[in-house]
Coordinates of C-alpha atoms in Angstrom, one line a residue:
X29 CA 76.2 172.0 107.6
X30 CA 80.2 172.7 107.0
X31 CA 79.1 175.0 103.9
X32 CA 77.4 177.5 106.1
X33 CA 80.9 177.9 108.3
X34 CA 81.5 178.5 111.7
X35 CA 78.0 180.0 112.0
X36 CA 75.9 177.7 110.7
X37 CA 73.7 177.7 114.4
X38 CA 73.3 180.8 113.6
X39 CA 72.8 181.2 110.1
X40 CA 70.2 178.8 110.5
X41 CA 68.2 180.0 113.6
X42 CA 67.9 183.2 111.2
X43 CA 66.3 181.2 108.7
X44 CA 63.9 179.0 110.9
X45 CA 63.0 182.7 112.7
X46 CA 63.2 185.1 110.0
X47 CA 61.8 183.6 107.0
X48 CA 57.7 184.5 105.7
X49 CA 56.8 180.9 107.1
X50 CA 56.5 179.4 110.6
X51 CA 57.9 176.3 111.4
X52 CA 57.6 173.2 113.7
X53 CA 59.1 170.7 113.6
X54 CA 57.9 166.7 115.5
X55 CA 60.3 162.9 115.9
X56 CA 58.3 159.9 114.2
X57 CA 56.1 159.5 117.1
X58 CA 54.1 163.1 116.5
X59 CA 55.9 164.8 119.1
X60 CA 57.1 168.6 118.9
X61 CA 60.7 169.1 118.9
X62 CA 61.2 172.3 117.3
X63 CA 58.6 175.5 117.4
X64 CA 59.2 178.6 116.4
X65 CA 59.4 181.8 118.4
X66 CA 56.7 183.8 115.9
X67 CA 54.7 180.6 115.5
X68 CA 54.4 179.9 119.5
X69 CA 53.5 183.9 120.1
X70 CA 50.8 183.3 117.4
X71 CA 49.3 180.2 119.5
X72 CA 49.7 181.7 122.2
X73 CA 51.7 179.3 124.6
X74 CA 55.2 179.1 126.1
X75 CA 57.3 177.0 123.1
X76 CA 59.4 175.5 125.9
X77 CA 56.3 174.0 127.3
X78 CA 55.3 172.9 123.5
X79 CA 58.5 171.2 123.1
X80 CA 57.7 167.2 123.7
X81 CA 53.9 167.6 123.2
X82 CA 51.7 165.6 120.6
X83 CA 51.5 167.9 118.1
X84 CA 47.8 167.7 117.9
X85 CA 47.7 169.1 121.0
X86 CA 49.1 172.2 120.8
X87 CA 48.1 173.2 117.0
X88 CA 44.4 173.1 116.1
X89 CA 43.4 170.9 112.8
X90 CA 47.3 169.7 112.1
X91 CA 48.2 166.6 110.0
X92 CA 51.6 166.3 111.1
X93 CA 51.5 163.2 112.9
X94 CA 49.6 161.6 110.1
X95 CA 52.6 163.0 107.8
X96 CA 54.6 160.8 110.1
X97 CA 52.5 157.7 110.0
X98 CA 51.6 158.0 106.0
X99 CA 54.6 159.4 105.1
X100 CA 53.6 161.0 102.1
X101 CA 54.8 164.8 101.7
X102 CA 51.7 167.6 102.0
X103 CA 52.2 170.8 100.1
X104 CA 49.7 174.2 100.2
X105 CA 47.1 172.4 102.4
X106 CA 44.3 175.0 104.1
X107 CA 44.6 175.1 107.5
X108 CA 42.4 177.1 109.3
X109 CA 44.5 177.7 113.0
X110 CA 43.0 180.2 115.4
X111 CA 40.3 181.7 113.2
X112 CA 42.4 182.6 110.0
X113 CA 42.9 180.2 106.7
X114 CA 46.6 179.5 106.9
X115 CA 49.2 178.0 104.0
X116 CA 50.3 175.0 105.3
X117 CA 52.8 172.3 104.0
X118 CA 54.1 169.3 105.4
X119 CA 57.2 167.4 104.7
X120 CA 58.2 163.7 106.3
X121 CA 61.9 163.2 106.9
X122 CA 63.4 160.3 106.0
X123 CA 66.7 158.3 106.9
X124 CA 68.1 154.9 107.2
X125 CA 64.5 153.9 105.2
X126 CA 62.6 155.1 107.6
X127 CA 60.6 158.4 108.4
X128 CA 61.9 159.6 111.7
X129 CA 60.2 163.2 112.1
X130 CA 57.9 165.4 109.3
X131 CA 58.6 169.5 109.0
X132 CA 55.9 171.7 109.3
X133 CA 55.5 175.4 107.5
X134 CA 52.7 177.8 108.0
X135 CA 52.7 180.9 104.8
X136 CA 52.5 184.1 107.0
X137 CA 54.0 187.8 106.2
X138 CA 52.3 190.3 108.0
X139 CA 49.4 190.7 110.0
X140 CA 47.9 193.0 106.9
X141 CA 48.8 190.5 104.4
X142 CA 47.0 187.7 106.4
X143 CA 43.9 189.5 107.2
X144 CA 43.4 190.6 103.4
X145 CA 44.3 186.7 102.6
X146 CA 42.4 185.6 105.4
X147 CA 39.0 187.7 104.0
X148 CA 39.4 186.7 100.3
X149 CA 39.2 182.8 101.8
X150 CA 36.6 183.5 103.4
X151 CA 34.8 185.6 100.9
X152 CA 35.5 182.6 98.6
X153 CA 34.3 179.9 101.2
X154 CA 31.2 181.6 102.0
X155 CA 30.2 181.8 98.2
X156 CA 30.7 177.8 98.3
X157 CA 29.0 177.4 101.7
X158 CA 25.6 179.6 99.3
X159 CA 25.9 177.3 96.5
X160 CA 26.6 173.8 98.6
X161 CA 23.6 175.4 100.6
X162 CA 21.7 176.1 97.3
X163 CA 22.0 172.6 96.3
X164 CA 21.3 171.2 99.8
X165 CA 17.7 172.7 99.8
X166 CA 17.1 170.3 96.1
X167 CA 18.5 167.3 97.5
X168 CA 18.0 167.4 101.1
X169 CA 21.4 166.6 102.0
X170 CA 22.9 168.8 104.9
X171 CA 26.9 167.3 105.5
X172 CA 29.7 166.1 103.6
X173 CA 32.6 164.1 104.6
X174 CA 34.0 167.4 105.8
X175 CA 31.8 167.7 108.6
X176 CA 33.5 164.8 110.5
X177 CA 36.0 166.2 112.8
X178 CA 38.8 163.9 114.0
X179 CA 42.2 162.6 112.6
X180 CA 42.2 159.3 114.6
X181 CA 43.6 155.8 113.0
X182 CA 39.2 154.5 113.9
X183 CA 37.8 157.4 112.0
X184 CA 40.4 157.8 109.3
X185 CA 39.4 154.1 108.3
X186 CA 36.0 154.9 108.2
X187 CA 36.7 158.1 106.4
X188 CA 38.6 156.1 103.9
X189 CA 35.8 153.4 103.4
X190 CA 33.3 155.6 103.0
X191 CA 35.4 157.4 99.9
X192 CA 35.7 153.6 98.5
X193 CA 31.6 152.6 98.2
X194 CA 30.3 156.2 98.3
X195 CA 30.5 156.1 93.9
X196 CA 28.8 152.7 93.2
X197 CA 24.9 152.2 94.0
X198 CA 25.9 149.3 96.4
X199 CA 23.3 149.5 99.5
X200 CA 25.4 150.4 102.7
X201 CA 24.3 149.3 106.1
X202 CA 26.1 152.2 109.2
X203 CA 26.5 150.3 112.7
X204 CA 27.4 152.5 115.6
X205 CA 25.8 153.4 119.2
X206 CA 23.1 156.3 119.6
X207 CA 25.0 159.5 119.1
X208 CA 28.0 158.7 116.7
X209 CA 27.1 160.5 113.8
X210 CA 25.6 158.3 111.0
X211 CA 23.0 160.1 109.5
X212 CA 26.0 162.7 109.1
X213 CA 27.9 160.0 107.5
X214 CA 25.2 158.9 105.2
X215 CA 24.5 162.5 103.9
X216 CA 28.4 162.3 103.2
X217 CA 28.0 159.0 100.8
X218 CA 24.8 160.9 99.2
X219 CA 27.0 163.6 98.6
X220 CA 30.4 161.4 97.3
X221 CA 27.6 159.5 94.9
X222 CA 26.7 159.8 91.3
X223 CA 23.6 160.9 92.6
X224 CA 24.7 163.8 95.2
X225 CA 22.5 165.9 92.7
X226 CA 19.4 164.1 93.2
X227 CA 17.0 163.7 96.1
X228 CA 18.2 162.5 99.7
X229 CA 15.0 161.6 101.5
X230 CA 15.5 160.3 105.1
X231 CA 13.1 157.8 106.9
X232 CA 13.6 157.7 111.4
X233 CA 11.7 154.2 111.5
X234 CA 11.5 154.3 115.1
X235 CA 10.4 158.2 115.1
X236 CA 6.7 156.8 112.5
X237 CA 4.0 154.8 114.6
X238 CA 3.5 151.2 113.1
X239 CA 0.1 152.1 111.2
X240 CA 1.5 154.8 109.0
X241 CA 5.1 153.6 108.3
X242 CA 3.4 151.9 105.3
X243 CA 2.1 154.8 103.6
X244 CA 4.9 157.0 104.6
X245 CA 7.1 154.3 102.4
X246 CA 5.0 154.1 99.7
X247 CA 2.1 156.6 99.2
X248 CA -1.6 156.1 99.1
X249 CA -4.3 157.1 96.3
X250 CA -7.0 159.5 96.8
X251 CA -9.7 157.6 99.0
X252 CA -7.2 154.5 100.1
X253 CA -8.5 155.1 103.6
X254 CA -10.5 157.7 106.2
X255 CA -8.6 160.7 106.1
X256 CA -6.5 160.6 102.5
X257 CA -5.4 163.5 101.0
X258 CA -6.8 164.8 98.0
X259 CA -5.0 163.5 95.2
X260 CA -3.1 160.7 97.5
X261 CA 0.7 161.4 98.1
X262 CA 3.8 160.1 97.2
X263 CA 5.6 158.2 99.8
X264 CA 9.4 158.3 100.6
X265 CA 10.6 155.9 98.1
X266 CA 8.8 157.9 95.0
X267 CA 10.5 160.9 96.8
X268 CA 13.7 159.6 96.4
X269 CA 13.4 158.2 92.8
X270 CA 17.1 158.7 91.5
X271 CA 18.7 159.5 94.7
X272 CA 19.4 158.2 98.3
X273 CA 17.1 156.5 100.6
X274 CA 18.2 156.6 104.2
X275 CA 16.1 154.7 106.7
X276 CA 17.6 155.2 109.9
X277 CA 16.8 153.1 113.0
X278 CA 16.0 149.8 110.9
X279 CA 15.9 147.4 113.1
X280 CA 12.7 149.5 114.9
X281 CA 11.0 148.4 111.3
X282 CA 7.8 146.5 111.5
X283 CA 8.0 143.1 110.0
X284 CA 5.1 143.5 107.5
X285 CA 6.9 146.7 106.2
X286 CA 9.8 144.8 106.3
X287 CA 8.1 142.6 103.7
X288 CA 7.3 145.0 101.4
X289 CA 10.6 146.9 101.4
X290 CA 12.5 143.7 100.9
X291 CA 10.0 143.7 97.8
X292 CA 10.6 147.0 96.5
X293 CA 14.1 146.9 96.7
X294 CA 14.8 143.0 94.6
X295 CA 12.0 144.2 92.3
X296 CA 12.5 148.1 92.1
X297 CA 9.0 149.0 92.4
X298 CA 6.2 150.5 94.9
X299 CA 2.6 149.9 94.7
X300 CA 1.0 152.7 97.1
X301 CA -2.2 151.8 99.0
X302 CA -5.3 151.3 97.1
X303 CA -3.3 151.2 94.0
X304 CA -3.1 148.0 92.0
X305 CA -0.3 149.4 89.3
X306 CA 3.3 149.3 90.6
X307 CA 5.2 152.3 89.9
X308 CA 9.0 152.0 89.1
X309 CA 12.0 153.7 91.3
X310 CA 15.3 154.1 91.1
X311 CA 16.7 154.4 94.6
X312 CA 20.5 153.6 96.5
X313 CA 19.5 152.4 100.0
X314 CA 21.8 153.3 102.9
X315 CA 20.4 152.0 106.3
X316 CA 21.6 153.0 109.7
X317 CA 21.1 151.2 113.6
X318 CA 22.4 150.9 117.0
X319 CA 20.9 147.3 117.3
X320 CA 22.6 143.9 117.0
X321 CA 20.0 142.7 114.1
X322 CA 21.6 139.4 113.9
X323 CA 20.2 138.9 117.7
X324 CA 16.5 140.5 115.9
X325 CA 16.8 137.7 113.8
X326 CA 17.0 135.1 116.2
X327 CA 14.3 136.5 118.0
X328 CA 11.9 136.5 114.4
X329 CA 12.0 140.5 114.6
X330 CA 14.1 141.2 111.9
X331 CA 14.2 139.4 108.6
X332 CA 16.7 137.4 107.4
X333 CA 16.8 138.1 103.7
X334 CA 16.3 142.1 104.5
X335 CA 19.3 142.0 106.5
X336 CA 21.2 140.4 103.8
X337 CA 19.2 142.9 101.0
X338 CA 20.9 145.8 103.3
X339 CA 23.9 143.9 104.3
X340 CA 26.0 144.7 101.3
X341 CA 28.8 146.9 103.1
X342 CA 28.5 147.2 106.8
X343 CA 30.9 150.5 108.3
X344 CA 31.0 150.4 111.9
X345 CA 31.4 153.9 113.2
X346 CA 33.2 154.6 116.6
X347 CA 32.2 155.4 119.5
X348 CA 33.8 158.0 120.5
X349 CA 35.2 156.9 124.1
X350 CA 37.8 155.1 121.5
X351 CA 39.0 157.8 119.9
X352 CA 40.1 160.3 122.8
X353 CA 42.1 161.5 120.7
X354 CA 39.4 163.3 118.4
X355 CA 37.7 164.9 121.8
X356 CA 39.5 168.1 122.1
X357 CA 39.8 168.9 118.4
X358 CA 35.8 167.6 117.4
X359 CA 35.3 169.9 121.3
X360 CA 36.5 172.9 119.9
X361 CA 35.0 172.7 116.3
X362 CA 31.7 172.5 117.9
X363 CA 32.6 175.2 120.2
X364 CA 33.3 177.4 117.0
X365 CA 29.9 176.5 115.5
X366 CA 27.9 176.8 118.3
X367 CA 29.3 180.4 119.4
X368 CA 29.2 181.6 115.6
X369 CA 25.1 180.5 115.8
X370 CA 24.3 181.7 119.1
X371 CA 26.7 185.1 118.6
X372 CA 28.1 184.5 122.2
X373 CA 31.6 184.9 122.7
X374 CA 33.4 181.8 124.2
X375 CA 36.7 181.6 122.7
X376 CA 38.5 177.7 124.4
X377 CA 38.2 175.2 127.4
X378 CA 40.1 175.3 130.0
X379 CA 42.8 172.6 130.9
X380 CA 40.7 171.0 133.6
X381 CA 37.4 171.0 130.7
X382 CA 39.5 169.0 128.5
X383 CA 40.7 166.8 130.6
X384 CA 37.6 166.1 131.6
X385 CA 36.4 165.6 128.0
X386 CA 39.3 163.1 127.5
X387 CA 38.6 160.8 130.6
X388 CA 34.4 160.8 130.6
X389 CA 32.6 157.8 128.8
X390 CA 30.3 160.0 126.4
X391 CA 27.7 157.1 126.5
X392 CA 25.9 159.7 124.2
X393 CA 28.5 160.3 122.0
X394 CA 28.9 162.9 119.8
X395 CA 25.2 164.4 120.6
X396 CA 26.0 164.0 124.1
X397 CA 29.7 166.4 123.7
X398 CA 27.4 168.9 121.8
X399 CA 24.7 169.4 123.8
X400 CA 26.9 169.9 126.7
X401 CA 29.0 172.1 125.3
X402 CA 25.9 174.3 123.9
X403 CA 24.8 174.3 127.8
X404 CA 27.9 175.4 128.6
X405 CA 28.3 178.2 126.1
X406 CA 25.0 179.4 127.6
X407 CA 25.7 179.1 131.4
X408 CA 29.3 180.5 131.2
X409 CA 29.8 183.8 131.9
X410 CA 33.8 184.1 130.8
X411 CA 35.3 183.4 127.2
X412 CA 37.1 180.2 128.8
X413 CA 34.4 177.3 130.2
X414 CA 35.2 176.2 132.8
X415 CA 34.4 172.7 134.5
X416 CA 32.0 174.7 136.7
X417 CA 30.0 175.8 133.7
X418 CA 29.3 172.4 132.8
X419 CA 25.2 170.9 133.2
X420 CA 24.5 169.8 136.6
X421 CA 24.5 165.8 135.7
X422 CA 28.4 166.5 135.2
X423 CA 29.5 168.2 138.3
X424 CA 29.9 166.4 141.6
X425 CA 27.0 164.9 144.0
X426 CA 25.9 168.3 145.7
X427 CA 23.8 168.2 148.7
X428 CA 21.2 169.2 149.8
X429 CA 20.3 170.2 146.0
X430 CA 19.4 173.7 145.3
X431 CA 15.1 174.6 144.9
X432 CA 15.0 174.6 141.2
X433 CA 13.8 178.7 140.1
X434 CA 11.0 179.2 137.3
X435 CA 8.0 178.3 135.6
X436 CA 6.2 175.0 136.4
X437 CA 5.8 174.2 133.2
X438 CA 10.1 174.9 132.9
X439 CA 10.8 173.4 136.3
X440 CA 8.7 170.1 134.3
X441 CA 10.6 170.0 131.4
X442 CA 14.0 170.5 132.8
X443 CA 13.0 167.3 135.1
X444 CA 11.7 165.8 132.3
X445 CA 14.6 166.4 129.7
X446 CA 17.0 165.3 132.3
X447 CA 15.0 162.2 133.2
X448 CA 15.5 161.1 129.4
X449 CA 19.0 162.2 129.4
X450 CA 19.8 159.9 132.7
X451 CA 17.7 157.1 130.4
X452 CA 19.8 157.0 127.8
X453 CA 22.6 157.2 129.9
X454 CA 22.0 154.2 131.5
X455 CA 21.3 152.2 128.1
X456 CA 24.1 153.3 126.3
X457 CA 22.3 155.4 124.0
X458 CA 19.3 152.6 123.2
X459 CA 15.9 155.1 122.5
X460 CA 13.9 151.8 122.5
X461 CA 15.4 150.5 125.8
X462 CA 14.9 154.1 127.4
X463 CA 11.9 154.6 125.9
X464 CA 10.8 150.9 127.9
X465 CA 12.7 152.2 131.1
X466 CA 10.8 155.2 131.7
X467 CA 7.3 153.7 130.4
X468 CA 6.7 155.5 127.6
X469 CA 5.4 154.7 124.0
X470 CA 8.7 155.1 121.4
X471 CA 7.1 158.0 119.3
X472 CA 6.5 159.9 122.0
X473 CA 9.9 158.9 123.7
X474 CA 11.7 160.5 120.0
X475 CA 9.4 163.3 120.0
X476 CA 10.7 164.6 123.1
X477 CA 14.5 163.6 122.5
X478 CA 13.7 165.5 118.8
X479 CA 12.2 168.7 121.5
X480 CA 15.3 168.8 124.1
X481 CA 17.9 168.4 120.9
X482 CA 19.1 165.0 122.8

């Protein structure tokens, strides 16, 4: 600092302020010490009130605390703060061995300059989003790894795993409750694979009644049975011949189906009903449930040697009551999605929402967060929701409860979709245990969480 002379406060305070780049600056445990003026005006909060906040707090989609953690430097990383694609790098600082803090600097120049930027990224991201889109509609696969929104220790390990077996044609079995996302991470394994270019055929084996799961899986021939299509019809495995299988809900399987699946997959054929020739595929089977199948087992409801077949890597996903910290960010990226669909503008939660967020159980999960913030977007009548825009199972006991206004037939289903909500509520996201608590038949139960987008 001597080299600078007696105004070296000064000197640098011009730089930090002055420069093309905003800076902020956090101590090794993520937390801001140093914002600058331009940067805080750009957020839009007080810097003196930033200073001593988690980092992740107070700028949308940084990686500065994980600089801290990993320390491993960051350079020209896209950061997209505020609705504009920003320049972003990230240095750790180091001393006595150790990282004790990370430096953060964000490109900007002028607000010309960043709008003209700002639209050529986006010109350029929107060209991808047409051709990721273009190959999406030949192989079925909607999300990538990208999708997931969080920076959390729980979902970085899954993240990381998933980047690890995603390449190989091992079979991959996703554990989690109802809600936590793992058809969204089994379209991101697709789309890792060698086979991302080939078919992704998804099977809901809970979502099929018992009597045609079997020819949904493997086809029939013309005639096999009262009511055949002409010409028979390839079933889901034949669909998926050189790409990814995804049966989701597995342990809802039937056992005899679980026969013949456990056959397909050692020997690598299907023989459709009424046909006596096998017919070879070529398939990666990812499986998904929110059921302990090692208890289906014991109970001789789930097979053994399946569950071993399917058992190959196991990735647990989070729910997401351990991983507060993702709430607000994964909040507000579904808040951008949803608004940018629905063309209403709601611009951020208010400090009471997102507390809120943080402290509530979410036996839903991520589904649950979503739909209530697309109820929220819908019932607000501000850009900022507000805890009294929330759905009515959220807000506090009112009494007497207000006469509900309408159609019968809306007055019904609003009863009815909040009947199914309070189900799976109380059975921490279990359709089949819902389904059983409110007395009706499991197709029928998924049909109507598939109608109110539960």
């Amino acid at each position: 600092m001597e080299y600078f002379g007696k105004y070296s406060k000064q000197i640098i305070e011009t730089i930090l302020e002055k420069s093309d780049y905003w800076f902020v600056v956090v101590d090794e445990n993520g937390l801001i010490t140093y914002l600058g003026e331009n940067y805080s005006e750009f957020l839009g909060i007080d810097r003196a009130k930033a200073i001593g906040k988690p980092v992740q707090d107070i700028i949308e989609n940084t990686r500065m605390h994980i600089v801290v953690q990993t320390g491993k430097e960051e350079t020209a990383d896209l950061q997209y703060i505020r609705g504009n694609h920003m320049i972003a790098s990230r240095t750790p600082v180091w001393a006595d061995g150790k990282v004790v803090g990370a430096v953060g600097t964000v490109l900007y120049r002028d607000p010309q300059e960043l709008m003209n930027m700002n639209s050529q990224v986006k010109d350029f991201l929107l060209q991808m989003d047409y051709y990721r889109k273009q190959l999406e509609s030949q192989n079925g696969a909607t999300y990538s790894l990208h999708d997931v929104v969080g920076s959390s220790a729980a979902l970085n390990q899954v993240k990381e795993k998933i980047k690890k077996v995603a390449s190989g044609d091992v079979s991959v079995l996703l554990r989690g409750e109802s809600g936590t996302g793992k058809e969204l991470f089994a379209h991101s394994i697709h789309q890792l694979s060698e086979r991302h270019t080939k078919p992704f055929v998804k099977v809901n084996c809970a979502a099929i009644p018992d009597h045609l799961l079997e020819s949904e899986l493997f086809g029939y021939e013309e005639g096999a049975f009262t009511g055949a299509q002409k010409g028979g019809k390839p079933g889901k495995f034949q669909l998926a011949h050189g790409g990814t299988l995804f049966l989701d809900e597995i342990g809802d399987m039937p056992k005899d189906a679980q026969v013949k699946i456990l056959r397909s997959l050692q020997e690598g054929e299907v023989e459709r009903i009424g046909s006596v020739t096998p017919e070879k595929v070529d398939v990666r089977i990812i499986t998904a449930t929110n059921q302990p199948l090692e208890k289906l087992i014991e109970e001789n409801r789930f097979r053994e040697d399946l569950f071993y077949r399917i058992n190959v890597i196991q990735i647990e996903i989070p729910p997401l009551r351990t991983r507060p910290e993702d709430i607000r960010i994964t909040a507000k990226y579904m808040l951008h999605h949803i608004t940018n669909r629905t063309g209403k503008r709601v611009v951020d939660f208010n400090s009471e929402v997102i507390d809120f967020f943080t402290a509530y159980s979410w036996p839903g999960n991520v589904r649950e967060l979503e739909n209530v913030i697309e109820s929220a977007v819908h019932l607000t009548n501000t850009e900022i929701i507000t805890k009294e825009d929330l759905p009515e199972h959220l807000q506090p006991t009112a009494s007497p409860a207000p006469v509900q206004r309408g159609s019968l037939k809306e007055i019904l289903e609003r009863t009815e979709r909040q009947a199914i909500l309070q189900a799976l509520q109380e059975t921490n996201g279990n359709k089949l245990e819902a389904a059983a608590k409110l007395n009706i038949g499991k197709s029928s139960f998924y049909d109507k969480v598939k109608k109110y987008r539960l």
